[in-house]
């Protein structure tokens, strides 16, 4: 595998991005496709110890572990987004998404957008009001009212959906809200475009600056199953759970425009 610092990425072509060998396997050629657009490998030694490539060719970094890191979305924009890559692109009849975020926004914003060719809102976690989450499945929506916050702080949100009974559940900071029903019998289409911080009004695009997320986001996970209440509470305490399709501890992603990877700033006296 190759390690590279995403926060140092330059897209003007004037800098070179340095890669460090962290392990070697037969998957190098496949992993290379995750790193660089182009046909020529940037190293000559076999086995290579280090390499370089023009920074404007870098597609994204495959990090082994993003623990103690956060994506920082510093300003409202219709262009900045984090695009997640998932290898297992199959239809979904159940899922759970968990993430942690911190924002001062008083307006609506998108957290997690799962668009397909069938529906741009095949699955969407959207903060529609300061005290309301809108959860979309297959273009339909249910709304969860949450208690008003006394002061800004990190929130841990988990949302699950099960096609067999249509139940949607939202957990906020380890506490469950009453379940609601949505799209019983539905199947979320494969080959998704998965994005953080923007609402896709078309597949892979159609962003609106007035729906963009501004703040910090960390610990993003997606499972193709409904987590148990015990697992949800463990996740809210940053415990490691088995079998995620998207894992913060091994995340494949593209950063587009002004999003940065920085140290996670935990609140004082917090155990996260």
Coordinates of C-alpha atoms in Angstrom, one line a residue:
X1 CA 0.0 0.0 0.0
X2 CA 1.0 3.6 -0.5
X3 CA 0.4 6.3 2.1
X4 CA -0.1 10.0 1.1
X5 CA -1.3 13.1 3.0
X6 CA -4.6 14.2 1.6
X7 CA -4.5 17.6 3.3
X8 CA -1.3 18.5 1.4
X9 CA -2.8 17.8 -2.0
X10 CA -2.4 20.5 -4.7
X11 CA -4.4 20.5 -7.8
X12 CA -2.5 23.1 -9.7
X13 CA 0.1 20.7 -11.2
X14 CA 3.0 22.7 -9.7
X15 CA 3.7 20.4 -6.8
X16 CA 4.6 16.7 -6.6
X17 CA 2.9 14.4 -4.1
X18 CA 5.2 12.1 -2.3
X19 CA 4.3 8.5 -1.6
X20 CA 5.7 6.3 1.1
X21 CA 5.7 2.5 0.9
X22 CA 3.9 1.1 3.9
X23 CA 3.4 -2.5 2.7
X24 CA 3.7 -4.6 -0.4
X25 CA 1.2 -7.1 -1.9
X26 CA -0.1 -8.3 -5.3
X27 CA -2.9 -5.7 -5.0
X28 CA -0.4 -2.9 -5.8
X29 CA -1.6 -2.5 -9.4
X30 CA -5.3 -2.4 -8.3
X31 CA -4.6 0.1 -5.5
X32 CA -2.6 2.2 -8.0
X33 CA -5.9 2.8 -9.8
X34 CA -7.2 4.4 -6.7
X35 CA -4.3 6.8 -6.5
X36 CA -3.3 8.1 -9.9
X37 CA -5.0 8.7 -13.3
X38 CA -2.7 7.6 -16.1
X39 CA -0.8 4.6 -17.4
X40 CA 2.7 5.2 -16.3
X41 CA 3.8 4.0 -12.8
X42 CA 6.0 6.7 -11.1
X43 CA 8.6 4.3 -9.7
X44 CA 11.4 2.3 -11.3
X45 CA 12.8 0.2 -8.5
X46 CA 11.4 -3.3 -7.9
X47 CA 10.3 -3.6 -5.1
X48 CA 9.9 0.2 -5.0
X49 CA 10.6 2.1 -1.8
X50 CA 9.1 5.4 -2.7
X51 CA 7.7 7.2 -5.7
X52 CA 6.2 10.4 -6.9
X53 CA 3.6 11.7 -9.3
X54 CA 2.3 15.1 -10.5
X55 CA -0.1 16.3 -7.9
X56 CA -2.8 17.3 -10.4
X57 CA -3.1 13.6 -11.4
X58 CA -4.0 12.4 -7.9
X59 CA -7.5 11.0 -7.6
X60 CA -7.6 10.2 -3.9
X61 CA -5.8 8.6 -1.0
X62 CA -6.6 5.1 0.4
X63 CA -5.8 5.5 4.1
X64 CA -5.4 2.6 6.4
X65 CA -6.9 4.5 9.4
X66 CA -8.6 7.9 9.9
X67 CA -9.0 7.5 13.6
X68 CA -8.4 10.9 15.3
X69 CA -9.0 12.7 12.0
X70 CA -12.0 14.7 10.7
X71 CA -13.1 16.1 7.4
X72 CA -13.4 19.9 7.7
X73 CA -15.9 21.7 5.5
X74 CA -14.9 25.4 6.2
X75 CA -17.4 27.3 4.1
X76 CA -20.7 27.1 2.2
X77 CA -20.1 26.0 -1.4
X78 CA -21.8 24.2 -4.3
X79 CA -18.5 22.4 -5.2
X80 CA -16.8 21.0 -2.1
X81 CA -17.6 17.4 -1.3
X82 CA -16.2 14.1 -0.1
X83 CA -17.0 11.3 -2.5
X84 CA -16.8 7.8 -1.0
X85 CA -15.9 4.6 -3.0
X86 CA -17.4 1.3 -2.0
X87 CA -16.2 -2.0 -3.6
X88 CA -19.4 -4.0 -2.8
X89 CA -22.0 -2.2 -5.0
X90 CA -25.0 -4.4 -4.6
X91 CA -28.7 -3.7 -4.0
X92 CA -29.5 -2.9 -0.4
X93 CA -32.6 -4.1 1.5
X94 CA -31.3 -3.0 4.8
X95 CA -28.5 -0.7 6.0
X96 CA -27.2 1.4 8.9
X97 CA -25.2 4.6 8.6
X98 CA -23.4 6.2 11.5
X99 CA -21.3 9.4 11.6
X100 CA -20.2 12.1 14.0
X101 CA -20.4 15.8 13.1
X102 CA -20.1 19.3 14.6
X103 CA -21.7 22.4 13.0
X104 CA -23.0 25.9 13.9
X105 CA -25.3 26.0 10.9
X106 CA -28.9 27.3 11.6
X107 CA -30.1 26.3 8.2
X108 CA -30.7 22.9 6.4
X109 CA -27.8 20.8 5.2
X110 CA -27.0 17.4 3.9
X111 CA -24.8 14.9 5.9
X112 CA -24.8 11.6 3.9
X113 CA -26.1 11.3 0.3
X114 CA -26.5 7.9 -1.4
X115 CA -27.7 8.5 -5.0
X116 CA -28.3 6.0 -7.7
X117 CA -29.4 6.1 -11.3
X118 CA -32.9 5.2 -10.1
X119 CA -33.2 7.9 -7.4
X120 CA -31.0 10.9 -6.4
X121 CA -32.4 10.4 -2.9
X122 CA -32.2 6.6 -2.7
X123 CA -30.9 7.2 0.8
X124 CA -30.2 10.6 2.4
X125 CA -29.6 11.9 5.9
X126 CA -30.6 15.6 5.8
X127 CA -30.8 18.0 8.7
X128 CA -33.9 19.9 7.6
X129 CA -34.3 22.1 10.7
X130 CA -32.3 22.6 13.9
X131 CA -34.5 20.2 15.7
X132 CA -35.4 17.8 12.8
X133 CA -33.7 15.1 10.7
X134 CA -35.3 14.2 7.3
X135 CA -34.5 10.6 6.2
X136 CA -35.1 9.8 2.6
X137 CA -35.4 6.3 1.1
X138 CA -36.2 5.7 -2.5
X139 CA -37.4 9.4 -2.9
X140 CA -39.8 9.2 0.0
X141 CA -39.1 10.9 3.4
X142 CA -39.9 10.7 7.1
X143 CA -39.0 13.3 9.7
X144 CA -37.6 12.8 13.2
X145 CA -38.0 15.6 15.7
X146 CA -35.2 15.9 18.2
X147 CA -34.8 18.0 21.4
X148 CA -33.3 21.5 20.9
X149 CA -29.7 21.8 21.8
X150 CA -28.6 24.0 24.7
X151 CA -25.2 24.7 23.1
X152 CA -23.2 23.6 20.0
X153 CA -21.5 20.2 20.4
X154 CA -20.5 17.1 18.5
X155 CA -23.4 14.8 17.6
X156 CA -23.3 11.1 16.8
X157 CA -26.1 10.0 14.5
X158 CA -27.0 6.5 13.4
X159 CA -29.8 5.8 10.9
X160 CA -31.0 2.3 10.0
X161 CA -33.6 1.1 7.5
X162 CA -35.0 -2.4 6.9
X163 CA -37.0 -3.2 3.8
X164 CA -38.7 -6.3 5.3
X165 CA -40.8 -4.1 7.6
X166 CA -40.0 -0.6 6.3
X167 CA -38.9 0.6 9.7
X168 CA -36.5 3.5 9.9
X169 CA -34.8 4.2 13.2
X170 CA -32.7 7.2 14.2
X171 CA -30.3 7.2 17.1
X172 CA -28.9 10.5 18.4
X173 CA -25.9 10.2 20.8
X174 CA -26.7 6.7 21.6
X175 CA -30.4 7.4 22.4
X176 CA -33.2 6.0 20.1
X177 CA -36.1 8.0 18.8
X178 CA -39.5 6.3 18.0
X179 CA -39.3 4.3 14.8
X180 CA -41.1 5.3 11.7
X181 CA -42.1 3.4 8.5
X182 CA -40.9 4.0 5.0
X183 CA -40.7 2.1 1.7
X184 CA -41.5 -1.4 2.9
X185 CA -40.4 -4.0 0.3
X186 CA -38.1 -1.5 -1.5
X187 CA -34.6 -2.2 -2.7
X188 CA -32.0 0.5 -2.9
X189 CA -30.3 0.3 -6.3
X190 CA -26.6 -0.7 -6.8
X191 CA -23.8 1.4 -8.3
X192 CA -24.3 4.3 -6.0
X193 CA -22.7 7.7 -5.8
X194 CA -22.0 8.3 -2.1
X195 CA -21.2 11.8 -0.9
X196 CA -20.6 13.6 2.4
X197 CA -21.6 17.3 2.9
X198 CA -23.8 17.8 -0.2
X199 CA -27.3 16.8 -1.4
X200 CA -27.2 15.2 -4.8
X201 CA -30.1 16.5 -6.9
X202 CA -28.7 14.4 -9.8
X203 CA -26.4 11.4 -9.9
X204 CA -23.0 12.7 -8.7
X205 CA -23.9 16.4 -8.8
X206 CA -26.7 19.0 -8.7
X207 CA -25.3 20.6 -5.5
X208 CA -27.0 23.6 -3.9
X209 CA -24.9 25.9 -1.8
X210 CA -27.8 26.4 0.5
X211 CA -27.9 22.7 1.3
X212 CA -24.1 22.3 1.8
X213 CA -22.6 21.2 5.1
X214 CA -20.3 23.6 7.0
X215 CA -18.5 22.1 10.0
X216 CA -16.5 19.0 10.8
X217 CA -17.3 15.3 10.2
X218 CA -15.7 12.1 11.5
X219 CA -16.3 8.4 12.1
X220 CA -18.4 7.7 9.0
X221 CA -19.6 4.1 8.6
X222 CA -22.0 2.2 6.5
X223 CA -23.2 -1.4 7.1
X224 CA -25.5 -3.5 4.8
X225 CA -27.5 -4.6 7.9
X226 CA -29.4 -3.2 10.8
X227 CA -27.2 -2.7 13.8
X228 CA -28.6 -3.9 17.2
X229 CA -29.2 -1.4 20.0
X230 CA -26.1 -2.6 21.7
X231 CA -24.0 -2.1 18.6
X232 CA -25.4 1.4 18.1
X233 CA -24.4 2.4 21.6
X234 CA -21.0 0.8 21.1
X235 CA -20.6 2.8 17.8
X236 CA -21.5 6.0 19.6
X237 CA -18.5 5.3 21.9
X238 CA -16.3 4.7 18.8
X239 CA -16.1 0.9 19.3
X240 CA -15.1 -1.2 16.3
X241 CA -17.9 -3.3 14.7
X242 CA -17.6 -6.0 12.1
X243 CA -18.4 -6.0 8.4
X244 CA -18.8 -2.3 7.4
X245 CA -19.0 -1.5 3.7
X246 CA -17.6 2.0 4.5
X247 CA -15.2 2.1 7.4
X248 CA -13.5 5.2 8.9
X249 CA -10.6 3.0 9.7
X250 CA -10.0 2.1 6.0
X251 CA -11.6 4.8 3.9
X252 CA -11.5 5.1 0.1
X253 CA -12.5 8.6 -0.9
X254 CA -12.1 11.6 -3.2
X255 CA -11.8 15.1 -1.8
X256 CA -13.2 17.7 -4.3
X257 CA -12.3 21.3 -3.7
X258 CA -12.2 22.9 -0.3
X259 CA -12.4 20.0 2.2
X260 CA -9.5 19.3 4.5
X261 CA -8.4 16.3 6.6
X262 CA -7.3 17.6 10.1
X263 CA -6.9 16.3 13.6
X264 CA -10.2 15.5 15.4
X265 CA -10.8 18.1 18.1
X266 CA -12.6 16.3 20.9
X267 CA -14.4 18.3 23.5
X268 CA -12.8 18.5 26.9
X269 CA -13.5 15.6 29.3
X270 CA -14.9 13.6 26.4
X271 CA -14.1 9.9 25.8
X272 CA -14.6 9.4 22.1

